[in-house]
């Protein structure tokens, strides 16, 4: 046994072996996300990475282990981008992985060596707080947005969804990292096992308290929503064949009493201002079905320069005037950040040849008159942003709708990952969410994040009708916002202040 432990220590003493361990250790949590959906793995997946970092001989080496693990995590979670970005994804992972370097230093500072009970207890708050700061910074839309936040891996776990209604995805991430930190301390720090066990019990008690006492949304009736998913259609985004298939599937909804028909992102490839024939066909569909259509136009605008992705509501008389232009665009997919510097990415991958234009403000639309249903549209990538859905609910939205298209990544984990976000956004806001796509996965989540009806997989070309439960009331998260983030910032500020005081006093002691 001693020889085995000594062998591992010798391996970890090699910088090359450490680097080889750091990459897969950081990548391991990706298996908790769809499509594998090994959600339970998230509670232990960080432990190998934490144990590696705490064993680093120096703070600089710990920061490097954090960087390499962060790059491994990003590559694993976003591996489906490889066909589009090619070698550029390695550059992005390396750059964004740097965000975990300070976290690596923090892990070693609080868990390295033989810390006592007090330091270990502090680590149970500081290590998750540091992780939350990484998630916050990388959630900035210009750095790729909040895709793959650790808490999002729990989209199908009812107690975790209840936590999200109180503190958003941030609270779920915090508790997951706290549990991993406690387990790592339990394994590696015999002197601090009491603190580690106490910390794990606190996490369990916090989760249990939220499950038992957190408020729940009240029932407010149902609304009948139809989703049209044409599937993979040859002929490109602007092709007539896709529109024809969407029209055919929509006609099948006649007589089914739907209140709204939702098409996916880029479902209309020509601006309706330029195509009166398409306007007329959509209006005729609305009359035939007896419900308005929410379509998504991806085209150069007739009256404004540039290409927009716009959610457009069409009634029996044509477009109603309700239009939402996508505000948060996909880096490289819909625009190239700092194109003058990074424009070369278009030559090695499928980066956007022309930047899309951004919308200026969110929009809450209404159907059914003054007392009718109010809903807030989001376009694709925007469903990953907790603040956008929260803002729409605060503006009065009773239903959230995400129009998406992941056909470029049809046979990857991306469609399942994207669809899973509907449950999380619904649970956070107490508002049901419809996730409608061109080629799957389309899904509907109720106000507690529960699945409503069946999902339309990537192999389906169909229309489906959902009786979507509505809810009344305001969730704690909608009322209070990102309080776990502010708490994490406060904890780290106190730690930094204490470290500054300690560093200031050391020279004085040395002189004495």
mmCIF file of C-alpha atoms in Angstrom, residues 96-326:
data_model
loop_
_atom_site.group_PDB
_atom_site.id
_atom_site.type_symbol
_atom_site.label_atom_id
_atom_site.label_comp_id
_atom_site.label_asym_id
_atom_site.label_seq_id
_atom_site.Cartn_x
_atom_site.Cartn_y
_atom_site.Cartn_z
ATOM 1 C CA UNK A 96 -10.981 30.802 -21.205
ATOM 2 C CA UNK A 97 -9.319 28.082 -19.151
ATOM 3 C CA UNK A 98 -7.161 30.820 -17.638
ATOM 4 C CA UNK A 99 -10.208 31.828 -15.595
ATOM 5 C CA UNK A 100 -9.649 28.738 -13.427
ATOM 6 C CA UNK A 101 -6.020 29.645 -12.651
ATOM 7 C CA UNK A 102 -6.879 31.888 -9.647
ATOM 8 C CA UNK A 103 -9.358 29.227 -8.507
ATOM 9 C CA UNK A 104 -6.550 26.662 -8.569
ATOM 10 C CA UNK A 105 -4.403 28.924 -6.393
ATOM 11 C CA UNK A 106 -7.340 29.373 -4.002
ATOM 12 C CA UNK A 107 -7.868 25.615 -3.703
ATOM 13 C CA UNK A 108 -4.255 25.042 -2.742
ATOM 14 C CA UNK A 109 -4.272 28.012 -0.368
ATOM 15 C CA UNK A 110 -7.251 26.661 1.582
ATOM 16 C CA UNK A 111 -6.883 22.877 1.202
ATOM 17 C CA UNK A 112 -3.150 22.414 0.626
ATOM 18 C CA UNK A 113 -0.807 20.995 3.262
ATOM 19 C CA UNK A 114 -2.454 20.148 6.592
ATOM 20 C CA UNK A 115 -5.019 22.868 7.224
ATOM 21 C CA UNK A 116 -6.858 22.936 10.506
ATOM 22 C CA UNK A 117 -10.560 22.897 11.171
ATOM 23 C CA UNK A 118 -11.001 26.641 10.698
ATOM 24 C CA UNK A 119 -9.211 26.806 7.363
ATOM 25 C CA UNK A 120 -11.096 23.774 6.080
ATOM 26 C CA UNK A 121 -14.398 25.316 7.120
ATOM 27 C CA UNK A 122 -13.417 28.473 5.260
ATOM 28 C CA UNK A 123 -12.545 26.390 2.188
ATOM 29 C CA UNK A 124 -16.096 25.032 2.118
ATOM 30 C CA UNK A 125 -17.291 28.586 1.457
ATOM 31 C CA UNK A 126 -14.349 30.022 -0.466
ATOM 32 C CA UNK A 127 -13.751 27.268 -3.026
ATOM 33 C CA UNK A 128 -17.410 27.322 -4.219
ATOM 34 C CA UNK A 129 -17.316 31.124 -4.169
ATOM 35 C CA UNK A 130 -14.251 31.116 -6.401
ATOM 36 C CA UNK A 131 -15.945 28.678 -8.785
ATOM 37 C CA UNK A 132 -18.985 30.948 -8.936
ATOM 38 C CA UNK A 133 -16.770 33.874 -9.930
ATOM 39 C CA UNK A 134 -15.370 31.803 -12.804
ATOM 40 C CA UNK A 135 -18.893 30.971 -13.955
ATOM 41 C CA UNK A 136 -19.949 34.598 -13.638
ATOM 42 C CA UNK A 137 -17.070 35.964 -15.717
ATOM 43 C CA UNK A 138 -17.349 33.357 -18.459
ATOM 44 C CA UNK A 139 -21.111 33.983 -18.605
ATOM 45 C CA UNK A 140 -20.434 37.359 -20.208
ATOM 46 C CA UNK A 141 -21.905 37.099 -23.676
ATOM 47 C CA UNK A 142 -18.676 38.198 -25.353
ATOM 48 C CA UNK A 143 -16.768 35.332 -23.690
ATOM 49 C CA UNK A 144 -19.178 32.657 -24.858
ATOM 50 C CA UNK A 145 -22.075 32.992 -22.430
ATOM 51 C CA UNK A 146 -23.325 30.769 -19.603
ATOM 52 C CA UNK A 147 -23.250 27.431 -21.417
ATOM 53 C CA UNK A 148 -22.259 24.490 -19.223
ATOM 54 C CA UNK A 149 -22.712 26.087 -15.792
ATOM 55 C CA UNK A 150 -22.255 23.238 -13.330
ATOM 56 C CA UNK A 151 -25.681 23.753 -11.760
ATOM 57 C CA UNK A 152 -27.352 23.266 -15.141
ATOM 58 C CA UNK A 153 -26.404 19.581 -15.001
ATOM 59 C CA UNK A 154 -29.214 19.103 -12.432
ATOM 60 C CA UNK A 155 -32.032 20.089 -14.802
ATOM 61 C CA UNK A 156 -33.994 16.876 -14.140
ATOM 62 C CA UNK A 157 -33.485 16.701 -10.351
ATOM 63 C CA UNK A 158 -36.539 18.076 -8.568
ATOM 64 C CA UNK A 159 -34.790 19.187 -5.324
ATOM 65 C CA UNK A 160 -32.144 21.015 -7.368
ATOM 66 C CA UNK A 161 -34.845 22.755 -9.400
ATOM 67 C CA UNK A 162 -36.413 23.907 -6.136
ATOM 68 C CA UNK A 163 -33.027 25.360 -5.170
ATOM 69 C CA UNK A 164 -32.949 27.171 -8.526
ATOM 70 C CA UNK A 165 -36.271 28.843 -7.704
ATOM 71 C CA UNK A 166 -34.581 30.358 -4.633
ATOM 72 C CA UNK A 167 -31.109 31.254 -5.909
ATOM 73 C CA UNK A 168 -31.035 30.433 -9.600
ATOM 74 C CA UNK A 169 -28.518 28.170 -11.246
ATOM 75 C CA UNK A 170 -25.855 29.947 -9.152
ATOM 76 C CA UNK A 171 -27.103 28.427 -5.894
ATOM 77 C CA UNK A 172 -27.118 24.948 -7.409
ATOM 78 C CA UNK A 173 -23.545 25.392 -8.662
ATOM 79 C CA UNK A 174 -22.424 26.677 -5.267
ATOM 80 C CA UNK A 175 -23.799 23.697 -3.364
ATOM 81 C CA UNK A 176 -22.418 21.203 -5.885
ATOM 82 C CA UNK A 177 -18.901 22.616 -5.515
ATOM 83 C CA UNK A 178 -19.299 22.764 -1.729
ATOM 84 C CA UNK A 179 -20.188 19.060 -1.647
ATOM 85 C CA UNK A 180 -17.179 18.217 -3.829
ATOM 86 C CA UNK A 181 -14.939 20.320 -1.588
ATOM 87 C CA UNK A 182 -16.219 18.576 1.523
ATOM 88 C CA UNK A 183 -15.584 15.161 0.001
ATOM 89 C CA UNK A 184 -12.064 16.126 -1.056
ATOM 90 C CA UNK A 185 -11.314 17.343 2.487
ATOM 91 C CA UNK A 186 -12.788 14.158 3.939
ATOM 92 C CA UNK A 187 -10.454 12.059 1.778
ATOM 93 C CA UNK A 188 -7.241 14.056 2.068
ATOM 94 C CA UNK A 189 -7.346 15.864 5.420
ATOM 95 C CA UNK A 190 -7.615 13.524 8.417
ATOM 96 C CA UNK A 191 -7.167 16.402 10.870
ATOM 97 C CA UNK A 192 -10.101 18.285 9.395
ATOM 98 C CA UNK A 193 -12.622 15.506 8.874
ATOM 99 C CA UNK A 194 -14.915 16.916 11.523
ATOM 100 C CA UNK A 195 -15.169 20.184 9.603
ATOM 101 C CA UNK A 196 -15.628 18.302 6.322
ATOM 102 C CA UNK A 197 -18.466 16.175 7.706
ATOM 103 C CA UNK A 198 -20.077 19.243 9.281
ATOM 104 C CA UNK A 199 -19.891 21.055 5.951
ATOM 105 C CA UNK A 200 -21.504 18.160 4.092
ATOM 106 C CA UNK A 201 -24.270 18.036 6.688
ATOM 107 C CA UNK A 202 -24.850 21.775 6.292
ATOM 108 C CA UNK A 203 -25.191 21.303 2.502
ATOM 109 C CA UNK A 204 -27.661 18.469 3.018
ATOM 110 C CA UNK A 205 -29.610 20.478 5.576
ATOM 111 C CA UNK A 206 -29.745 23.534 3.288
ATOM 112 C CA UNK A 207 -31.039 21.447 0.401
ATOM 113 C CA UNK A 208 -33.561 19.710 2.628
ATOM 114 C CA UNK A 209 -34.780 23.004 4.101
ATOM 115 C CA UNK A 210 -35.375 24.491 0.655
ATOM 116 C CA UNK A 211 -37.176 21.324 -0.456
ATOM 117 C CA UNK A 212 -39.398 21.387 2.633
ATOM 118 C CA UNK A 213 -40.128 25.074 3.037
ATOM 119 C CA UNK A 214 -39.438 26.980 -0.167
ATOM 120 C CA UNK A 215 -42.630 28.453 -1.657
ATOM 121 C CA UNK A 216 -44.247 26.881 -4.695
ATOM 122 C CA UNK A 217 -46.078 28.498 -7.630
ATOM 123 C CA UNK A 218 -49.856 28.511 -7.643
ATOM 124 C CA UNK A 219 -51.867 27.031 -10.495
ATOM 125 C CA UNK A 220 -53.295 29.535 -13.009
ATOM 126 C CA UNK A 221 -54.929 27.401 -15.684
ATOM 127 C CA UNK A 222 -53.422 26.093 -18.904
ATOM 128 C CA UNK A 223 -52.673 27.309 -22.407
ATOM 129 C CA UNK A 224 -52.545 25.131 -25.509
ATOM 130 C CA UNK A 225 -49.276 25.622 -27.413
ATOM 131 C CA UNK A 226 -48.278 23.882 -30.644
ATOM 132 C CA UNK A 227 -44.655 23.368 -31.689
ATOM 133 C CA UNK A 228 -43.712 22.824 -35.342
ATOM 134 C CA UNK A 229 -40.435 20.992 -35.924
ATOM 135 C CA UNK A 230 -39.789 20.410 -39.651
ATOM 136 C CA UNK A 231 -36.632 18.338 -39.151
ATOM 137 C CA UNK A 232 -33.600 18.285 -41.404
ATOM 138 C CA UNK A 233 -34.606 19.635 -44.820
ATOM 139 C CA UNK A 234 -32.206 19.847 -47.744
ATOM 140 C CA UNK A 235 -32.000 23.240 -49.402
ATOM 141 C CA UNK A 236 -30.469 25.498 -46.761
ATOM 142 C CA UNK A 237 -31.904 27.995 -44.319
ATOM 143 C CA UNK A 238 -33.457 30.103 -47.074
ATOM 144 C CA UNK A 239 -34.855 27.130 -48.962
ATOM 145 C CA UNK A 240 -38.495 26.973 -49.888
ATOM 146 C CA UNK A 241 -38.724 23.308 -48.947
ATOM 147 C CA UNK A 242 -38.381 24.046 -45.253
ATOM 148 C CA UNK A 243 -41.123 26.656 -45.348
ATOM 149 C CA UNK A 244 -43.362 24.263 -47.272
ATOM 150 C CA UNK A 245 -42.828 21.543 -44.663
ATOM 151 C CA UNK A 246 -43.554 23.943 -41.805
ATOM 152 C CA UNK A 247 -46.723 25.029 -43.594
ATOM 153 C CA UNK A 248 -47.800 21.418 -44.060
ATOM 154 C CA UNK A 249 -47.209 20.520 -40.409
ATOM 155 C CA UNK A 250 -49.050 23.635 -39.243
ATOM 156 C CA UNK A 251 -52.137 22.786 -41.320
ATOM 157 C CA UNK A 252 -52.351 19.492 -39.433
ATOM 158 C CA UNK A 253 -53.115 21.499 -36.291
ATOM 159 C CA UNK A 254 -56.472 22.625 -37.667
ATOM 160 C CA UNK A 255 -59.301 21.901 -35.258
ATOM 161 C CA UNK A 256 -57.068 21.107 -32.284
ATOM 162 C CA UNK A 257 -57.919 24.277 -30.384
ATOM 163 C CA UNK A 258 -54.419 25.669 -30.050
ATOM 164 C CA UNK A 259 -53.820 29.167 -28.686
ATOM 165 C CA UNK A 260 -50.406 29.737 -30.288
ATOM 166 C CA UNK A 261 -48.233 27.978 -32.878
ATOM 167 C CA UNK A 262 -44.457 28.275 -32.446
ATOM 168 C CA UNK A 263 -41.898 27.726 -35.208
ATOM 169 C CA UNK A 264 -38.169 27.381 -34.591
ATOM 170 C CA UNK A 265 -35.272 29.767 -35.096
ATOM 171 C CA UNK A 266 -34.599 30.807 -38.714
ATOM 172 C CA UNK A 267 -37.848 29.131 -39.745
ATOM 173 C CA UNK A 268 -38.448 31.914 -42.305
ATOM 174 C CA UNK A 269 -35.443 32.746 -44.469
ATOM 175 C CA UNK A 270 -36.773 35.881 -46.179
ATOM 176 C CA UNK A 271 -37.764 39.203 -44.645
ATOM 177 C CA UNK A 272 -41.552 39.452 -44.590
ATOM 178 C CA UNK A 273 -41.349 43.114 -45.616
ATOM 179 C CA UNK A 274 -39.936 41.990 -48.963
ATOM 180 C CA UNK A 275 -42.165 38.957 -49.441
ATOM 181 C CA UNK A 276 -45.892 39.741 -49.455
ATOM 182 C CA UNK A 277 -46.532 36.187 -50.690
ATOM 183 C CA UNK A 278 -45.028 34.714 -47.517
ATOM 184 C CA UNK A 279 -46.975 37.154 -45.374
ATOM 185 C CA UNK A 280 -50.171 36.065 -47.083
ATOM 186 C CA UNK A 281 -49.404 32.363 -46.611
ATOM 187 C CA UNK A 282 -48.641 32.821 -42.922
ATOM 188 C CA UNK A 283 -51.820 34.854 -42.372
ATOM 189 C CA UNK A 284 -53.834 32.168 -44.150
ATOM 190 C CA UNK A 285 -52.298 29.543 -41.858
ATOM 191 C CA UNK A 286 -53.270 31.579 -38.788
ATOM 192 C CA UNK A 287 -56.866 31.748 -40.061
ATOM 193 C CA UNK A 288 -56.944 28.041 -40.879
ATOM 194 C CA UNK A 289 -55.563 26.935 -37.521
ATOM 195 C CA UNK A 290 -57.447 29.582 -35.564
ATOM 196 C CA UNK A 291 -54.361 30.798 -33.718
ATOM 197 C CA UNK A 292 -51.487 33.241 -34.295
ATOM 198 C CA UNK A 293 -48.056 32.006 -35.346
ATOM 199 C CA UNK A 294 -44.756 32.972 -33.742
ATOM 200 C CA UNK A 295 -42.179 32.558 -36.502
ATOM 201 C CA UNK A 296 -38.505 33.494 -36.600
ATOM 202 C CA UNK A 297 -37.086 35.472 -39.510
ATOM 203 C CA UNK A 298 -33.359 35.232 -40.268
ATOM 204 C CA UNK A 299 -32.799 37.658 -43.111
ATOM 205 C CA UNK A 300 -31.548 41.032 -44.227
ATOM 206 C CA UNK A 301 -34.145 43.510 -43.060
ATOM 207 C CA UNK A 302 -36.168 45.328 -45.671
ATOM 208 C CA UNK A 303 -36.022 48.733 -43.987
ATOM 209 C CA UNK A 304 -32.872 48.589 -41.845
ATOM 210 C CA UNK A 305 -29.294 47.707 -42.833
ATOM 211 C CA UNK A 306 -27.960 44.333 -41.776
ATOM 212 C CA UNK A 307 -29.214 40.837 -40.961
ATOM 213 C CA UNK A 308 -31.422 40.295 -37.917
ATOM 214 C CA UNK A 309 -32.846 37.232 -36.228
ATOM 215 C CA UNK A 310 -36.350 38.272 -35.279
ATOM 216 C CA UNK A 311 -39.296 36.655 -33.529
ATOM 217 C CA UNK A 312 -42.367 37.871 -35.418
ATOM 218 C CA UNK A 313 -45.989 37.342 -34.405
ATOM 219 C CA UNK A 314 -48.360 36.723 -37.319
ATOM 220 C CA UNK A 315 -52.129 36.835 -36.940
ATOM 221 C CA UNK A 316 -55.008 36.198 -39.352
ATOM 222 C CA UNK A 317 -54.425 39.597 -40.963
ATOM 223 C CA UNK A 318 -50.642 39.261 -41.237
ATOM 224 C CA UNK A 319 -47.820 40.417 -38.941
ATOM 225 C CA UNK A 320 -49.260 42.085 -35.850
ATOM 226 C CA UNK A 321 -46.338 44.477 -35.399
ATOM 227 C CA UNK A 322 -44.915 42.501 -32.463
ATOM 228 C CA UNK A 323 -41.269 41.797 -33.220
ATOM 229 C CA UNK A 324 -38.291 40.910 -31.077
ATOM 230 C CA UNK A 325 -34.752 41.150 -32.481
ATOM 231 C CA UNK A 326 -32.205 38.820 -30.924
#
